[in-house]
Coordinates of C-alpha atoms and ligand atoms in Angstrom, one line a residue:
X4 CA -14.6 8.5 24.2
X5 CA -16.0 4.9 23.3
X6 CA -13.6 3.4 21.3
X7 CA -16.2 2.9 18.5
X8 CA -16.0 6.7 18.0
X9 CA -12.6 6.7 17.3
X10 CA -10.4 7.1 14.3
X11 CA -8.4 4.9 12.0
X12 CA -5.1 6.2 11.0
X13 CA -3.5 5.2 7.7
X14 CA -0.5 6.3 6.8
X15 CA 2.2 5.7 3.5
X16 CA 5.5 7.8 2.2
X17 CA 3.4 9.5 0.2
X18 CA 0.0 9.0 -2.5
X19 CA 0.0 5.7 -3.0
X20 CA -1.9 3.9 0.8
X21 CA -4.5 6.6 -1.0
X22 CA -5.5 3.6 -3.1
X23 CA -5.8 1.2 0.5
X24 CA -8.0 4.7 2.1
X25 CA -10.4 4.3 -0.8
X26 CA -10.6 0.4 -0.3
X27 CA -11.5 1.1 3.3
X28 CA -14.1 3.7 2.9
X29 CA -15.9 1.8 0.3
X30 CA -16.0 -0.8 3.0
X31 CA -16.4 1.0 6.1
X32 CA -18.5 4.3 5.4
X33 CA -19.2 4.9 8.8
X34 CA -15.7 4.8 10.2
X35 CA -13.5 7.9 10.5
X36 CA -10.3 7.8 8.9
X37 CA -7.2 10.1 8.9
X38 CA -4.8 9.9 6.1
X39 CA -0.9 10.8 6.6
X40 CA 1.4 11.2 3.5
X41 CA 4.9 11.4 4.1
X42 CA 5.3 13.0 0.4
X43 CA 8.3 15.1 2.5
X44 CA 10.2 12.1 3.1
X45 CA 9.0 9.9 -0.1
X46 CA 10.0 7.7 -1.2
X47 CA 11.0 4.9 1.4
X48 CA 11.6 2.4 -1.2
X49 CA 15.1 3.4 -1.3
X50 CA 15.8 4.6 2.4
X51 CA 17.4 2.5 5.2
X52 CA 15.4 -0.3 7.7
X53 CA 16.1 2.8 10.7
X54 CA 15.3 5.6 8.4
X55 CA 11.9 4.2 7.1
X56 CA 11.4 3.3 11.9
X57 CA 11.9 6.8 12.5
X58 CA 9.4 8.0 10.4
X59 CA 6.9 5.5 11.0
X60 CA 7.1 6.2 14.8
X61 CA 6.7 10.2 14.6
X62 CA 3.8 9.4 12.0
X63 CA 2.3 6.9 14.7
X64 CA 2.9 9.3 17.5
X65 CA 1.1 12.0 15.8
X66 CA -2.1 9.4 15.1
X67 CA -1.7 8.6 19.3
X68 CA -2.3 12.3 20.0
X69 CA -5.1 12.3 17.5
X70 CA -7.2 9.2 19.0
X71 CA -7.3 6.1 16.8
X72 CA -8.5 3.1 17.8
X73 CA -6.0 1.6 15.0
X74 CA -3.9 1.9 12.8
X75 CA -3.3 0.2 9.3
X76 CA 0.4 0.8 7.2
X77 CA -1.1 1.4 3.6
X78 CA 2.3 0.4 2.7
X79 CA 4.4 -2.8 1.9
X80 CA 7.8 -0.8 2.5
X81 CA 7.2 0.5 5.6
X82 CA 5.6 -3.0 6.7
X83 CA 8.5 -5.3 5.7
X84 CA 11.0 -2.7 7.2
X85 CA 9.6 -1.6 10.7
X86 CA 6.0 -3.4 11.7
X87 CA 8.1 -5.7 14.0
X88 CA 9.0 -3.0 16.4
X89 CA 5.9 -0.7 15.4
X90 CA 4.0 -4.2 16.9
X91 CA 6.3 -3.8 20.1
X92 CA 6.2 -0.7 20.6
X93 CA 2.8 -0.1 20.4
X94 CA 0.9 -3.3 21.8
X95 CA -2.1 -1.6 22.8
X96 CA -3.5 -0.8 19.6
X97 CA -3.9 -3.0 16.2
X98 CA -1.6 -2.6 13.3
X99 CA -2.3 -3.9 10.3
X100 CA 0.6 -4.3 7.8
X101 CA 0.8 -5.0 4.3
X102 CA 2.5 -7.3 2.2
X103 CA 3.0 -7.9 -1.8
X104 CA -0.4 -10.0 -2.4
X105 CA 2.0 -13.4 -3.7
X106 CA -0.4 -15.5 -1.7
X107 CA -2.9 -14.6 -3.9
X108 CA -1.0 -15.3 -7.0
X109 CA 0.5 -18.3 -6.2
X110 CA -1.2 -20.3 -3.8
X111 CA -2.3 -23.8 -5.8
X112 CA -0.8 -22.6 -8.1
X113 CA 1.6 -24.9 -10.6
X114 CA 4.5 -23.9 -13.1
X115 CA 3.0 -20.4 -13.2
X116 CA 5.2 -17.4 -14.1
X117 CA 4.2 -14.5 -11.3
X118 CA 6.0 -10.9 -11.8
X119 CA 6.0 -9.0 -8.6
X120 CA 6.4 -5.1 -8.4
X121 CA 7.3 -3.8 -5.3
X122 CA 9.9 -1.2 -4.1
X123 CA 13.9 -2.2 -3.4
X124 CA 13.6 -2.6 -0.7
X125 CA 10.5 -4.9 -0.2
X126 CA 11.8 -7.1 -2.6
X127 CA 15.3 -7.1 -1.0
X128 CA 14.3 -7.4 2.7
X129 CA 13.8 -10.7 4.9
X130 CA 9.6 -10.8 5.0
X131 CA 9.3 -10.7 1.6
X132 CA 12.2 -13.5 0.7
X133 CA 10.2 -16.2 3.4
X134 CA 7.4 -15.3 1.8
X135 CA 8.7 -16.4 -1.5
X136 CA 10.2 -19.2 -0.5
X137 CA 7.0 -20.7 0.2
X138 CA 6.1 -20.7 -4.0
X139 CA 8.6 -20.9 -5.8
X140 CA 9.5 -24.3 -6.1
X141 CA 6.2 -25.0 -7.9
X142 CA 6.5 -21.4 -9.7
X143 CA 9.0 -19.0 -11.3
X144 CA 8.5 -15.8 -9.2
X145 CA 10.7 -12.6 -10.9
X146 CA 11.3 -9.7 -8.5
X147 CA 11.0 -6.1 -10.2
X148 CA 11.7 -2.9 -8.5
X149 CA 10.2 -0.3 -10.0
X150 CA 11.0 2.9 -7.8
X151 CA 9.9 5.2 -10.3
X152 CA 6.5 4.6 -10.6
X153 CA 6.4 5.7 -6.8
X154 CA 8.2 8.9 -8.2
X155 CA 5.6 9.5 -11.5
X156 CA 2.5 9.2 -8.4
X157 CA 3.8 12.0 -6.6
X158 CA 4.6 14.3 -9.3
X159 CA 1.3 14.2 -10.3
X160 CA 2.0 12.3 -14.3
X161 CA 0.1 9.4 -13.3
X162 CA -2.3 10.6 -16.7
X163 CA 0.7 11.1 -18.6
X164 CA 0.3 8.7 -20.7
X165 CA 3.6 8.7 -22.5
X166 CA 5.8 8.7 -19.5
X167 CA 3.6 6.1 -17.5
X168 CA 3.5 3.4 -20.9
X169 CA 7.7 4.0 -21.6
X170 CA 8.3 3.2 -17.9
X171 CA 6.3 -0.1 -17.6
X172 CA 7.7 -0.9 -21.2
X173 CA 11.1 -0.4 -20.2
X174 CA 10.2 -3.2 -17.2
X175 CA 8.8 -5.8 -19.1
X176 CA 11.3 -5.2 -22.2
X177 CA 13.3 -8.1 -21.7
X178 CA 10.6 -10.4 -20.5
X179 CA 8.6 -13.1 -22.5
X180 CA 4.7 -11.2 -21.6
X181 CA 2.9 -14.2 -23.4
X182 CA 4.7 -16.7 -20.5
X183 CA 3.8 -14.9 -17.4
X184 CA 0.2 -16.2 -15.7
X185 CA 0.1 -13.3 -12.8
X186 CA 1.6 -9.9 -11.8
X187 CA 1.8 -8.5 -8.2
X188 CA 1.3 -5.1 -7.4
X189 CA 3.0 -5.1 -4.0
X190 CA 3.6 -1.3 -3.5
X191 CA 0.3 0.7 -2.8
X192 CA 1.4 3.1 -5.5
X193 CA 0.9 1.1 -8.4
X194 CA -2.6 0.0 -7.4
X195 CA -3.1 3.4 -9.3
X196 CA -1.2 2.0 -12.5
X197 CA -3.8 -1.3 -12.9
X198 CA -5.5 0.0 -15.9
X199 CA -2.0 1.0 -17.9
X200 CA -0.9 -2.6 -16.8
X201 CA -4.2 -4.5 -18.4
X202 CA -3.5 -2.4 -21.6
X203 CA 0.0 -3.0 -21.2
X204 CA 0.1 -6.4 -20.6
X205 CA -1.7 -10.1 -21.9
X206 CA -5.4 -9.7 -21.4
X207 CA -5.3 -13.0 -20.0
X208 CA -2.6 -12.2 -17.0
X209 CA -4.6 -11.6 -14.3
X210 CA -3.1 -8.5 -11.9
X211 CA -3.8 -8.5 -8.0
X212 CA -3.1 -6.5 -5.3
X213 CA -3.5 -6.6 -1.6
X214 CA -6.2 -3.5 -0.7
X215 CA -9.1 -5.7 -0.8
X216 CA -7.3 -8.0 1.8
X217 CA -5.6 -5.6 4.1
X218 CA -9.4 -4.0 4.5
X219 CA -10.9 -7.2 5.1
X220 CA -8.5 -8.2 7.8
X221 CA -8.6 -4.6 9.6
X222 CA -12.9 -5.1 9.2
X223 CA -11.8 -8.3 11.2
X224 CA -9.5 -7.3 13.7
X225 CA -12.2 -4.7 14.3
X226 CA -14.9 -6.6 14.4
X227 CA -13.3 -9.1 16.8
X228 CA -12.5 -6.1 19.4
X229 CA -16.6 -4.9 19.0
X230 CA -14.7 -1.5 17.9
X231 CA -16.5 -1.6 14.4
X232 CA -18.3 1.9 13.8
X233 CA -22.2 1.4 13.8
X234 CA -24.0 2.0 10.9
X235 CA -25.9 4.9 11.9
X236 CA -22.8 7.5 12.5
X237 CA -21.5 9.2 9.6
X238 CA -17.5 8.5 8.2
X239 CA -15.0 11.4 7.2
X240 CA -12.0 11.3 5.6
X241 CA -9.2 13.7 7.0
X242 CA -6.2 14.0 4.9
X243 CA -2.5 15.3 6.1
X244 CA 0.8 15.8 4.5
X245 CA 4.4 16.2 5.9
X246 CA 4.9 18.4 3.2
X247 CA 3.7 22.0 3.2
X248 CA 3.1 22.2 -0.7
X249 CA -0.6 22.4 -0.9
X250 CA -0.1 20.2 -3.8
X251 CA 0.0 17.1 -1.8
X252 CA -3.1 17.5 -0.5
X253 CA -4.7 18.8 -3.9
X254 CA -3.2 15.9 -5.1
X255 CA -4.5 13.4 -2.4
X256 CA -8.0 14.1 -2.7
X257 CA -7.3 14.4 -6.2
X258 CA -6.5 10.4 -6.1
X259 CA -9.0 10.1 -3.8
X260 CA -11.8 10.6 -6.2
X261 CA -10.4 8.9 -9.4
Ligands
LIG151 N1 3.7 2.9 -1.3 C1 4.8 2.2 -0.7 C2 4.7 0.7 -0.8 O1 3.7 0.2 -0.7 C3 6.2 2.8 -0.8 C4 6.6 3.5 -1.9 C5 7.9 4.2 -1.6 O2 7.9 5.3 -0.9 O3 9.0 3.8 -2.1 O4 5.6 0.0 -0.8

């Protein structure tokens, strides 16, 4: 098969590289994707460097017997604890990580106050601290885990409204909101929370994420290896689960269409 033909994989712990998939297929109609939650073994946020590796590498391996011509890890855990050795391990195809969209935030940026949201253990690990240390002698950067918001995506109470607004409250209680200039989303899971946030929050605090930039670089890498889909072929979406509640996928395509 010409590579063209061939599949993307994307892959997170669960819902949340849902929010990257729609990015992508806005943006590439024509490709084909295939979607694997790991909703069985979410969340990673909390989970060991080997334990996140493991899982990454059956979820990889299952992609390798499907076809794809890449693969893109919709996922700032998974990135900051195994794309290393995924890269190693699997030269012969593209991976395309993510990380917590800082860069964005910060870059020229003076004496600004940037919150970042992320999981444990993107906030705790190496990747993310050398990023960091990069802005934060011009800026005051403030690290919030925020595992359950990974939690309230899949258990399906993103629309509770009550639940989702006590949560994020309960973050930002102790913080000044009228001094902070940007907030991060750096876990694909909260990409789904953006509208609470800009009720939540200072209309003037301005809230990125990395989707938009993750697609444009995997358009690139693409692009650069003539394996871009043309735009005569028609795109799918497939969508799988490690769990076997048919909720998952329900739930998926639920997201999917928000
Ligand atoms: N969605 C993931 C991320 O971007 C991980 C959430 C989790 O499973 O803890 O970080």
């Amino acid at each position: 098969m010409n590579n063209k033909d061939k599949a993307i994989g994307v892959f997170d712990s669960g819902l949340g590289g849902i929010s990257v998939l729609k990015e992508l297929a806005k943006s590439m109609p024509n490709e084909k994707f295939i979607y694997f939650g790991d909703s069985a073994n979410a969340p990673y946020g909390i989970k060991t460097k080997e334990e996140i590796t493991e899982r990454c590498i059956e979820i990889i391996e299952f992609f390798l017997k499907k076809g794809v011509k890449a693969v893109v890890i919709a996922c700032n855990t998974a990135t900051s604890a195994a794309a290393n050795v995924l890269r190693e391990k699997y030269n012969h195809i593209p991976i395309i990580g993510m990380e917590p969209a800082l860069k964005v935030a910060a870059e020229g940026q003076k004496d600004d106050t940037i919150v970042v949201m992320a999981t444990p253990l993107t906030l705790k690990e190496q990747k993310f601290n050398d990023l960091m240390s990069r802005y934060n002698d011009d800026n005051t950067i403030i690290k919030m885990p925020c595992p359950e918001l990974v939690n309230i995506v899949e258990n399906d109470l993103l629309d509770d409204e009550v639940v989702v607004e006590n949560q994020i409250k309960e973050y930002y209680k102790n913080l000044d909101i009228e001094a902070i200039d940007s907030v991060v989303l750096g876990c694909t899971h909260f990409v789904f929370y953006k509208e609470y946030m800009e009720k939540i929050l200072n209309n003037s605090i301005s809230i990125v994420d990395g989707n938009l930039g993750t697609t444009n670089h995997l358009k690139e890498v693409l692009k650069e290896r003539n394996e871009l889909q043309s735009e005569y072929k028609e795109g799918s979406i497939d969508i799988y689960n490690s769990s076997t509640d048919e909720r998952f996928i329900k739930l998926s395509n639920k997201l999917l269409n928000k």
